[in-house]
Amino acid sequence: MNEATPLLDRLAGLRERVARLVEQRSADDPTATDPMRGLYLPEETIWRLLSVPPVPADPPEPAGRAAEDGPDGLNGSVGPDGSTGPVDRLDHLAQRLRLSELDTGILLIALAPDLDRTFEALYGYLNDDVSRRRATTGLALDLSGVPAHTAAGRARFHASAPLVSLGLLIVEEPERPFLSRSLRVPERVLAHLLGDDTADTVLDGTVRPLPYTGTESATGTGAATDPLVHLLAARLAAGPCTVYLREHREGDGLSCATAALGAAGIGALHLTPAAGEGPQGDQPPGERPPREPVPYAEVLREARLSGRAIVATSLPERPQELIRALSAADVTVVLAGTRPYDPQWCDSGARGGEPLVLDAPRQRAGNLAAWTAALGGSRGTGGAAGGTELGFDLTPVVAAYRLGDEGINRAARAALDLAAFDGTPLSAAHVRLAARQQSASGLEQHSRRIRPDVTWDDLVLPEKPLEQLHELAVRSRNRDRVLGDWRLSAGGGRGRGVLGLFAGGSGTGKTLSAEVVAAELGLDLYVVQLSSIVDKYVGETEKNLERIFTEADRTDAVLLFDEADAVFGKRSEVKDAHDRYANMESAYLLQRLESFDGIALLTTNLRGNIDEAFTRRLDLVIDFPFPDQPQRLALWRHSLKHVPCVDDIDPSVCARDFELAGGSIRSAVVTAAYAAAGRGESVSNADLLAGAQREYRKAGRLVLDELDW
């Protein structure tokens, strides 16, 4: 059997269907036997086409495929005037965009050939050209009863006219005489009028619909509790406007806009024009592929068709083009950025007018209501406050995350996916891991990330520093309430950061304590690499530090400056240019710490090396004392907890005779473990002794050859 046989059989079946269609159409066609058929249109053919009944409407969709109601209510059976039955989308669009009766008629004339193919032949006959099967400007005016020589009629096709400027009609062939230019309705407009609300494919990757929550669900979670959001919602509900939300932290504006639009009952499209600029930055300019321009006209058209607002974030470096392109008196546009608004961004005579400039409220950490709604709603349980239906206390788990409503929803979905992947019920560990994944950080360029894997049980410290570490975690969880709601911030643009200094000798547990605090908060720990900060060129060190602080402000993480003396050291008397520039670095740090919003920890071996001006700005200074004998014994036993040892192991002698800090004790245990592993045996007292003696020799201290066990 020939491999082409199945395909030839299919073509034979197609040929039969074509024959039946030819027979059907030629049954009442007087020109069916005319050899010139298709090259001209006789009058009898036109009258026959005019007698053809209209195209029947599509049958209703099967049950279960009804489109979801959107914020404009177009998919329901209730019209905008309250009447029941199918919605006349053309009439609804004309009312919303304030199109005149003439404009509505022209739009209908232009789209007719795309709905009923008989209009192609009719328009070809009326155009006196069988090849021109679309409406022309002259034909549209004739069918509308408007003389072609009137200025008012011809103005309906100008670039500034409503149909053209709103993107509803395209006047093609500008090289032709005015009256013979073809009219075409974009496919997206026609699809909308037919009930298809799928966004234009040209907007893929640039625009996505923001989740529409409606008025009731938008009040009570997230930023919707802020008074400014309620005022903004009232302004948005009053009519189209342009708003610029100045963000303190990236994401504040999107959270505020989403809450305000939801409270106002308005859907929105999220535009990120600069979202794709990052990856190209690593390529040389000559090798970067040309970036596609943002289709602002299509974005506006999509907003008009769907009756939604536009929310633009991730603004480009020069947002003038974006603001001018989106300036429209009939579309609500909300812009969000961290930079202060520049009046030069907007033309004084722009159609949308000068924007309303507002400071977006800060995203709060530990938004329990939003987390409960996201996790409980996703699981279909409704979610009880405090997470009682989740099987764990949600309050301390999410207390440190400043994600905003959208970030919380993403994290909740990711947490549920992780739990399903593990095949276990949702746990606090799933929520914390998912929340950390939402903080895409650029801190790793100048720091080393540590994913904490320790607990409070791994700390062997006196009672006082342990209490202070717990207090540090409490401050980190409740800073929004104390410094924000209770207005205990000192003012002057000061941030809501938490700053702590860990002072003590080497190996006393400072870095481990920072990791434990990060683990308690469910955050990653970033250890700043001083080699990537300090630069010999004037001003470069400050720039590197600014990058770190800026990234830390927008990231839920704990920042650790290990050996902070190198950066936060005391200022000295100016004797030469080097001293002056060194003092400038310290002055910059003093100013930057005032506005810091994150969590930063500093460690030093000598507390006296830290400038007193830095100390005043710290929330806590925790001293880590050198361990005494009972603490050293506890450290030896803790280090040996997971190590196979002989039955008579006794680290008390090493704890008594070797004054070692916790870090050195761990190193001694590691040395003993390697020695035992090399013999294939368990760790013995002799191994511990050898490890302790090794640490003493490393420190340059006298070692006794024998000990009394």
XYZ file of C-alpha atoms in Angstrom:
709
model
C 0.000 0.000 0.000
C 1.311 3.403 -0.999
C 1.986 5.719 1.957
C 0.127 8.525 0.152
C -3.084 6.494 -0.099
C -4.666 7.735 3.191
C -4.059 11.365 2.229
C -5.484 10.808 -1.268
C -8.571 9.232 0.296
C -9.051 12.339 2.420
C -8.775 14.541 -0.673
C -11.425 12.423 -2.389
C -13.789 13.017 0.516
C -13.080 16.748 0.361
C -13.801 16.725 -3.369
C -17.247 15.257 -2.685
C -18.048 17.988 -0.148
C -16.939 20.657 -2.635
C -19.200 19.147 -5.327
C -22.188 19.254 -2.987
C -21.516 22.906 -2.106
C -21.203 23.846 -5.815
C -24.469 22.088 -6.556
C -26.183 23.846 -3.663
C -25.013 27.340 -4.618
C -25.625 26.954 -8.360
C -29.189 25.728 -7.897
C -30.660 29.243 -7.912
C -27.744 31.179 -9.443
C -28.639 32.462 -12.952
C -24.946 33.000 -13.769
C -23.871 29.459 -12.863
C -23.156 28.600 -16.526
C -21.740 32.016 -17.454
C -18.100 31.587 -18.635
C -17.298 35.098 -17.258
C -18.639 34.262 -13.821
C -16.531 35.841 -11.064
C -15.114 38.571 -13.279
C -18.189 40.770 -13.147
C -21.465 41.010 -11.230
C -24.693 41.245 -13.237
C -27.681 42.998 -11.756
C -29.702 39.775 -11.319
C -26.931 38.348 -9.126
C -27.057 41.419 -6.867
C -30.830 41.162 -6.456
C -30.492 37.477 -5.700
C -27.930 38.235 -2.959
C -30.221 40.887 -1.509
C -32.990 38.323 -1.218
C -30.807 35.884 0.766
C -32.052 35.636 4.388
C -29.675 36.916 7.074
C -27.085 34.619 8.596
C -28.646 32.774 11.554
C -27.226 33.485 14.990
C -24.954 30.906 16.579
C -26.690 28.366 18.827
C -26.242 28.935 22.566
C -23.122 27.450 24.128
C -23.536 24.108 25.889
C -24.025 24.089 29.626
C -20.781 24.369 31.555
C -19.091 26.606 28.979
C -20.670 29.890 29.970
C -18.123 32.670 30.105
C -17.223 34.060 33.482
C -18.783 37.407 34.287
C -16.243 40.191 34.249
C -16.330 43.575 35.915
C -18.238 45.107 32.998
C -20.963 42.440 33.071
C -20.885 41.874 29.298
C -21.004 38.098 29.509
C -24.239 37.910 31.425
C -27.793 37.908 30.152
C -28.612 41.283 31.675
C -27.880 44.297 29.520
C -26.306 47.551 30.731
C -29.760 49.145 30.986
C -31.120 46.309 33.132
C -32.967 44.539 30.312
C -32.738 40.793 29.964
C -31.596 38.879 26.928
C -28.408 38.883 24.845
C -26.268 41.986 25.243
C -25.905 44.242 22.190
C -22.181 44.725 22.445
C -22.047 47.290 19.656
C -24.613 49.448 21.429
C -22.848 48.948 24.758
C -19.500 49.910 23.227
C -21.014 52.977 21.561
C -22.503 54.141 24.866
C -19.301 53.595 26.844
C -17.072 55.309 24.270
C -19.693 57.960 23.461
C -19.789 57.201 19.766
C -22.278 59.135 17.650
C -24.998 57.406 15.669
C -23.054 58.162 12.481
C -19.861 56.586 13.894
C -21.778 53.501 15.004
C -23.294 53.153 11.538
C -19.919 53.512 9.819
C -18.444 50.855 12.118
C -21.279 48.484 11.239
C -20.808 49.137 7.508
C -17.077 48.425 7.757
C -17.421 45.138 9.647
C -20.280 43.689 7.573
C -18.073 41.689 5.122
C -16.358 40.015 8.090
C -19.708 38.740 9.369
C -21.619 37.953 6.164
C -19.756 37.068 2.973
C -22.641 38.226 0.749
C -21.615 41.794 1.571
C -18.353 41.228 -0.289
C -20.181 40.861 -3.601
C -22.569 43.683 -2.775
C -19.745 46.077 -1.880
C -17.820 45.029 -5.015
C -20.868 45.886 -7.123
C -21.393 49.243 -5.360
C -17.691 50.074 -5.639
C -17.926 49.342 -9.373
C -14.916 47.089 -8.929
C -15.395 43.379 -8.307
C -11.932 43.154 -6.666
C -12.722 45.774 -4.015
C -14.879 43.765 -1.654
C -14.646 45.979 1.425
C -16.432 49.205 2.223
C -14.681 52.419 1.212
C -14.964 55.861 2.742
C -17.154 57.000 -0.154
C -19.429 53.964 0.121
C -19.748 54.385 3.886
C -20.789 58.029 3.440
C -23.278 57.089 0.709
C -24.857 54.346 2.835
C -25.028 56.765 5.773
C -26.757 59.422 3.702
C -23.943 61.929 4.178
C -22.765 63.911 1.131
C -19.151 63.091 0.302
C -18.233 66.776 -0.092
C -19.154 67.800 3.494
C -16.287 68.466 5.870
C -18.174 66.941 8.805
C -18.629 63.650 6.956
C -15.054 63.399 5.738
C -13.775 64.243 9.240
C -15.158 60.933 10.566
C -12.160 59.195 8.938
C -9.385 61.530 10.139
C -6.688 60.197 12.462
C -8.120 62.267 15.323
C -11.707 61.107 14.743
C -13.210 58.810 17.420
C -13.323 55.605 15.365
C -9.718 55.887 14.175
C -8.154 57.367 17.316
C -9.840 54.776 19.545
C -8.469 51.945 17.383
C -11.884 50.726 16.221
C -11.422 51.453 12.505
C -8.448 51.387 10.134
C -8.469 53.518 6.984
C -6.186 51.715 4.523
C -4.491 52.662 1.255
C -3.647 56.302 2.036
C -2.134 56.676 -1.445
C -5.588 56.305 -3.063
C -8.079 59.158 -3.502
C -9.977 59.797 -0.292
C -13.314 58.312 -1.370
C -11.811 55.013 -2.557
C -9.798 54.186 0.576
C -10.780 50.846 2.120
C -12.123 50.499 5.654
C -11.228 47.602 7.927
C -12.219 46.743 11.482
C -9.392 45.124 13.513
C -9.901 41.458 14.324
C -9.791 42.157 18.071
C -12.683 44.635 17.818
C -14.764 42.228 15.783
C -14.018 39.379 18.211
C -15.135 41.549 21.136
C -18.402 42.433 19.425
C -19.006 38.723 18.858
C -18.484 37.913 22.541
C -14.830 36.833 22.537
C -12.886 38.623 25.305
C -9.542 36.943 24.642
C -6.841 39.626 24.636
C -4.930 40.466 21.471
C -1.948 38.144 21.017
C 0.289 41.137 20.346
C -0.041 41.944 24.064
C 1.286 38.580 25.249
C 4.109 39.092 27.736
C 3.320 42.783 28.129
C -0.213 42.924 29.516
C -2.143 40.580 31.738
C -5.464 41.048 33.524
C -5.243 41.786 37.217
C -7.390 39.419 39.286
C -10.789 41.025 39.723
C -11.976 40.542 43.293
C -15.026 42.784 43.360
C -16.058 45.366 45.920
C -16.855 43.103 48.858
C -13.720 40.948 48.832
C -11.483 43.933 48.241
C -12.347 45.513 51.573
C -10.777 43.966 54.609
C -7.620 42.396 53.221
C -4.332 43.828 52.157
C -3.885 47.523 51.483
C -7.664 48.060 51.287
C -7.702 48.921 54.999
C -5.634 52.077 54.419
C -7.672 55.330 54.360
C -5.861 56.556 51.233
C -7.062 53.474 49.336
C -10.689 54.300 50.117
C -10.217 57.896 48.944
C -8.561 56.679 45.754
C -11.355 54.164 45.165
C -13.929 56.952 45.383
C -11.964 59.014 42.858
C -11.624 56.092 40.451
C -15.332 55.326 40.692
C -16.159 58.932 39.803
C -14.714 58.624 36.291
C -11.557 58.107 34.223
C -8.399 59.742 35.551
C -4.618 59.383 35.590
C -2.847 58.616 38.894
C 0.846 58.318 39.757
C 1.594 56.308 42.913
C 5.024 56.981 44.372
C 6.310 53.771 45.926
C 8.510 53.537 48.977
C 9.170 49.889 48.136
C 8.609 48.199 44.816
C 5.168 46.617 44.829
C 3.507 49.211 47.074
C 1.822 50.893 44.106
C 0.491 47.677 42.570
C -0.950 46.571 45.906
C -2.603 49.964 46.446
C -3.981 50.137 42.891
C -5.364 46.592 43.031
C -7.152 47.281 46.318
C -8.549 50.645 45.171
C -9.774 49.336 41.825
C -11.335 46.327 43.505
C -13.138 48.565 45.996
C -14.347 50.721 43.093
C -15.578 47.673 41.175
C -13.249 48.291 38.220
C -11.239 45.626 36.437
C -7.681 46.374 35.337
C -4.936 45.378 32.933
C -1.410 45.149 34.344
C 1.205 46.633 31.999
C 4.926 46.055 32.634
C 6.715 47.888 29.802
C 10.230 47.518 31.241
C 9.892 43.958 32.554
C 11.969 42.473 29.736
C 14.966 44.792 30.022
C 16.906 42.769 32.584
C 18.369 39.779 30.687
C 19.670 41.924 27.852
C 21.837 43.911 30.205
C 24.475 41.144 30.246
C 24.989 41.287 26.479
C 27.163 43.802 24.640
C 25.081 46.548 22.977
C 26.003 45.359 19.494
C 24.783 41.809 20.210
C 21.433 42.634 21.843
C 18.424 41.701 19.744
C 16.170 44.651 18.920
C 13.428 44.981 21.513
C 9.886 45.059 20.236
C 8.220 48.390 21.004
C 5.364 48.305 23.480
C 2.045 48.386 21.523
C 0.505 51.231 23.517
C -2.317 51.749 20.999
C -3.384 48.115 21.355
C -3.150 48.382 25.154
C -5.519 51.353 25.143
C -7.869 49.604 22.736
C -7.969 46.520 24.956
C -8.773 48.687 27.974
C -11.579 50.418 26.076
C -13.091 47.194 24.770
C -13.091 45.515 28.176
C -13.990 48.622 30.163
C -10.891 48.206 32.343
C -8.275 50.497 33.767
C -4.553 50.252 33.013
C -2.051 49.745 35.838
C 1.549 50.287 34.689
C 4.497 49.208 36.854
C 8.204 48.570 36.156
C 8.335 51.891 34.360
C 11.225 52.483 31.926
C 14.055 54.865 32.732
C 12.388 57.577 30.658
C 8.633 57.146 31.154
C 7.698 60.184 29.034
C 6.790 58.048 26.009
C 4.666 55.710 28.085
C 2.757 58.488 29.853
C 2.133 60.431 26.660
C 1.061 57.311 24.781
C -1.392 56.286 27.509
C -2.800 59.781 28.022
C -6.474 59.413 27.232
C -9.471 61.170 28.694
C -11.644 58.031 28.535
C -9.338 55.439 30.190
C -8.224 55.277 33.813
C -4.445 54.885 34.023
C -2.603 54.167 37.287
C 1.198 54.438 37.165
C 3.459 53.197 39.955
C 7.170 53.822 40.443
C 9.804 54.474 43.083
C 11.021 57.729 41.524
C 9.501 61.112 42.382
C 7.107 62.421 39.754
C 8.643 64.802 37.235
C 6.233 67.311 35.629
C 8.276 67.034 32.424
C 6.993 63.487 31.996
C 3.582 64.766 30.937
C 2.556 67.363 28.353
C 0.555 70.195 29.856
C -2.098 69.765 27.165
C -2.265 65.956 27.280
C -5.670 64.377 26.776
C -5.512 62.638 30.130
C -4.433 65.778 31.968
C -1.848 66.042 34.734
C -1.832 62.924 36.913
C -2.956 62.864 40.503
C 0.299 62.233 42.408
C 0.002 60.227 45.640
C 2.339 58.360 47.978
C 1.339 54.699 47.986
C 0.907 53.222 51.473
C 3.602 50.789 52.477
C 2.949 47.097 52.203
C 2.504 45.670 55.659
C 4.325 42.620 56.905
C 2.334 39.752 58.333
C -1.008 40.528 56.653
C -2.861 37.709 58.357
C -6.236 38.458 56.758
C -4.827 38.305 53.229
C -2.811 35.156 53.950
C -5.808 33.440 55.538
C -8.055 34.350 52.611
C -5.473 33.145 50.061
C -4.723 29.841 51.799
C -8.212 29.132 53.068
C -9.932 30.191 49.865
C -7.612 28.066 47.745
C -8.324 25.039 49.915
C -12.038 25.651 49.881
C -12.286 25.816 53.701
C -12.846 29.504 54.096
C -9.778 29.781 56.282
C -10.160 30.652 59.934
C -8.364 33.627 61.416
C -5.076 32.607 62.896
C -4.951 29.509 60.732
C -6.761 27.106 63.071
C -8.176 25.190 60.114
C -4.706 24.973 58.562
C -3.327 22.837 61.366
C -0.738 25.395 62.529
C -0.588 28.961 63.821
C -0.273 31.169 60.752
C 0.461 34.403 62.628
C 4.184 33.911 63.443
C 4.795 32.132 60.138
C 3.902 35.093 57.897
C 4.783 37.929 60.273
C 7.989 38.912 58.457
C 6.809 38.883 54.813
C 5.921 42.111 52.989
C 4.523 40.684 49.781
C 1.344 42.612 49.031
C -1.941 40.985 48.026
C -0.747 39.686 44.654
C 2.486 38.294 46.088
C 0.545 36.633 48.903
C -1.790 34.974 46.410
C 1.173 33.672 44.391
C 2.912 32.411 47.521
C -0.265 30.693 48.716
C -0.647 28.858 45.414
C 3.014 27.859 45.477
C 2.718 26.608 49.075
C -0.271 24.455 48.186
C 1.602 23.089 45.162
C 4.594 22.227 47.362
C 2.343 20.426 49.836
C 0.696 18.483 47.016
C 4.140 17.585 45.628
C 5.247 16.285 49.037
C 1.959 14.446 49.473
C 1.482 15.958 52.937
C -0.906 18.482 54.481
C 0.041 22.138 54.171
C 2.621 23.088 56.807
C 4.421 26.187 58.027
C 7.548 25.041 56.183
C 5.646 25.027 52.860
C 4.350 28.553 53.458
C 7.771 29.905 54.410
C 9.532 28.307 51.467
C 6.916 29.632 49.038
C 7.110 33.106 50.569
C 10.900 33.191 50.271
C 10.624 32.245 46.611
C 8.605 35.402 45.950
C 11.542 37.604 46.982
C 13.639 37.436 43.833
C 16.743 39.185 45.088
C 19.755 40.759 43.444
C 21.653 40.674 46.728
C 23.707 37.681 45.608
C 25.809 39.976 43.424
C 27.413 41.452 46.555
C 26.634 38.872 49.222
C 26.453 35.170 49.956
C 23.055 33.644 50.600
C 22.572 31.216 53.464
C 19.374 29.209 53.685
C 19.038 28.828 57.476
C 18.951 25.261 58.747
C 19.332 25.853 62.486
C 16.988 26.435 65.428
C 17.139 27.920 68.911
C 18.257 24.505 70.184
C 21.541 24.976 68.310
C 22.444 28.014 70.435
C 24.321 27.619 73.715
C 24.293 31.095 75.234
C 23.716 32.754 78.602
C 20.181 33.820 79.411
C 20.586 37.559 78.729
C 21.874 37.445 75.111
C 19.345 34.699 74.368
C 16.517 36.943 75.582
C 17.836 39.805 73.454
C 17.872 37.591 70.371
C 14.214 36.705 70.974
C 13.483 40.412 71.365
C 15.178 41.052 68.014
C 12.792 38.591 66.359
C 9.819 40.236 68.090
C 10.887 43.669 66.833
C 11.201 42.339 63.287
C 7.678 40.921 63.351
C 5.950 43.946 64.908
C 7.759 46.944 63.410
C 4.828 47.932 61.178
C 2.479 48.055 64.147
C 4.813 49.868 66.546
C 6.531 52.278 64.148
C 3.612 52.665 61.737
C 0.235 52.227 63.412
C 1.387 53.516 66.791
C 3.396 56.318 65.119
C 6.570 55.771 67.139
C 8.830 56.389 64.183
C 11.085 59.367 64.767
C 9.930 61.021 61.537
C 12.192 62.791 59.099
C 11.800 60.077 56.468
C 13.133 57.405 58.788
C 12.535 53.825 57.824
C 11.127 50.925 59.746
C 14.236 48.793 59.721
C 15.591 46.668 62.552
C 19.316 47.034 63.255
C 21.316 44.919 65.668
C 24.984 44.666 66.650
C 26.504 41.393 67.835
C 29.742 42.033 69.738
C 32.014 39.350 71.094
C 35.164 37.359 70.578
C 35.782 35.090 67.633
C 33.767 31.868 67.775
C 31.291 33.026 70.427
C 28.245 32.389 68.189
C 27.545 35.736 66.525
C 27.105 34.462 62.966
C 25.220 31.377 64.141
C 22.854 33.618 66.116
C 22.153 35.689 63.023
C 21.289 32.494 61.157
C 18.973 31.403 63.977
C 17.153 34.766 63.927
C 16.709 34.483 60.151
C 15.381 30.934 60.563
C 12.939 32.089 63.243
C 11.594 34.753 60.864
C 11.523 32.351 57.906
C 13.922 34.531 55.896
C 17.147 33.932 53.996
C 20.393 35.292 55.430
C 22.675 37.295 53.121
C 26.252 37.727 54.317
C 27.731 40.835 52.717
C 31.057 40.254 51.022
C 33.245 43.199 51.987
C 35.585 42.492 49.080
C 32.767 43.315 46.666
C 31.938 46.585 48.451
C 35.161 48.373 49.245
C 36.629 50.075 46.190
C 39.768 52.156 45.835
C 38.016 54.712 43.661
C 36.288 57.585 45.410
C 32.529 57.168 45.653
C 32.386 53.595 44.372
C 32.116 52.093 47.864
C 29.065 54.231 48.585
C 27.490 53.169 45.282
C 28.024 49.494 46.089
C 26.519 49.965 49.533
C 23.536 51.801 48.051
C 22.870 48.882 45.708
C 22.890 46.505 48.663
C 20.608 48.638 50.837
C 18.196 49.308 47.967
C 17.930 45.622 47.151
C 17.584 44.714 50.831
C 14.735 47.239 51.167
C 12.725 45.424 48.499
C 13.632 41.910 49.641
C 12.369 39.952 52.614
C 15.735 38.866 53.975
C 18.200 39.396 56.833
C 21.351 41.305 55.891
C 24.541 40.415 57.800
C 27.635 42.629 57.815
C 30.229 40.218 59.208
C 33.354 41.904 60.627
C 31.553 45.234 60.329
C 34.558 47.197 61.629
C 35.793 47.560 58.044
C 32.741 49.574 57.031
C 31.225 50.944 60.240
C 34.471 51.951 61.924
C 35.064 55.143 63.855
C 35.549 58.422 62.047
C 38.942 59.992 62.517
C 40.417 63.452 62.504
C 40.936 64.687 58.958
C 44.659 64.942 58.264
C 44.683 64.219 54.544
C 42.347 63.422 51.658
C 42.180 59.741 52.598
C 40.706 60.572 56.005
C 38.157 62.916 54.448
C 36.912 60.305 51.980
C 36.836 57.612 54.668
C 34.683 59.881 56.808
C 32.407 60.480 53.816
C 31.704 56.745 53.672
C 30.778 56.733 57.348
C 28.564 59.790 56.894
C 26.774 58.093 54.014
C 26.148 54.974 56.090
C 24.775 57.046 58.959
C 22.278 58.695 56.611
C 21.355 55.483 54.835
C 20.649 53.562 58.028
C 18.091 56.215 58.959
C 15.899 55.348 55.960
C 16.576 51.592 55.907
C 13.452 49.428 55.922
C 14.929 45.954 56.180
C 16.640 43.836 58.821
C 20.409 44.301 59.169
C 22.782 42.693 61.667
C 26.393 43.712 62.308
C 29.064 41.575 63.967
C 32.339 42.751 65.457
C 35.053 41.302 67.674
C 35.684 44.682 69.308
C 32.651 46.765 70.152
C 34.851 49.794 70.745
C 35.790 49.880 67.043
C 32.232 50.817 66.023
C 31.493 54.524 65.750
C 29.217 55.790 68.538
C 26.969 57.444 65.949
C 26.195 54.002 64.529
C 25.564 52.612 67.994
C 22.882 55.245 68.650
C 20.991 54.116 65.544
C 21.020 50.461 66.538
C 17.957 48.848 68.078
C 19.914 46.275 70.060
C 23.526 45.712 70.999
C 24.038 42.117 72.124
C 27.259 41.106 73.853
C 28.401 37.519 73.359
C 30.595 36.565 76.333
C 33.325 33.965 76.256
C 31.777 30.681 77.502
C 32.545 29.519 81.015
C 33.187 25.854 81.892
C 29.512 24.729 82.115
C 28.759 26.423 78.798
C 31.864 24.878 77.226
C 30.711 21.441 78.373
C 27.275 22.106 76.860
C 28.947 23.160 73.607
C 31.067 19.972 73.518
C 28.005 17.803 74.084
C 25.924 19.693 71.524
C 28.654 19.318 68.889
C 28.845 15.561 69.579
C 25.060 15.064 69.459
C 25.033 13.481 65.983
C 28.557 11.986 66.057
C 29.073 8.251 66.813
C 31.089 8.057 70.023
C 32.476 5.338 72.306
C 30.364 4.449 75.334
C 32.662 6.107 77.885
C 33.039 9.408 76.006
C 33.516 12.258 78.464
C 34.149 15.770 77.132
C 34.158 17.302 80.624
C 37.955 17.172 80.863
C 38.329 19.101 77.593
C 35.721 21.589 78.780
C 37.634 22.073 82.034
C 41.186 22.288 80.746
C 40.753 23.964 77.349
C 39.292 27.479 77.282
C 37.820 27.383 73.811
C 34.963 29.320 72.258
C 32.077 27.595 70.528
C 33.597 27.884 67.064
C 36.857 26.361 68.221
C 35.058 23.548 70.038
C 33.206 22.690 66.843
C 36.527 22.675 64.934
C 38.011 20.353 67.568
C 35.078 17.955 67.212
C 35.465 18.029 63.417
C 39.160 17.127 63.803
C 38.260 14.256 66.146
C 35.551 13.022 63.775
C 37.958 12.917 60.828
C 40.492 10.976 62.882
C 37.871 8.428 63.930
C 36.451 8.153 60.410
C 39.923 7.442 59.064
C 40.239 4.470 61.442
C 36.681 3.325 60.802
C 35.846 3.662 64.502
C 33.795 5.880 66.809
C 35.140 9.071 68.339
C 37.099 8.458 71.555
C 38.334 10.643 74.393
C 41.787 10.605 72.829
C 40.337 11.999 69.609
C 38.685 14.837 71.523
C 41.949 15.582 73.308
C 43.858 15.674 70.031
C 41.268 18.014 68.521
C 41.383 20.368 71.496
C 45.203 20.420 71.463
C 45.100 21.208 67.729
C 42.934 24.272 68.408
C 45.244 25.449 71.192
C 48.269 25.169 68.917
C 46.453 27.087 66.163
C 45.897 29.899 68.649
C 49.570 29.836 69.652
C 48.862 28.736 73.192
C 50.815 26.331 75.429
C 49.604 22.714 75.267
C 50.191 20.064 77.949
C 51.167 16.678 76.578
C 49.128 14.690 79.097
C 45.825 15.250 80.839
C 44.225 13.529 83.812
C 41.021 11.858 82.545
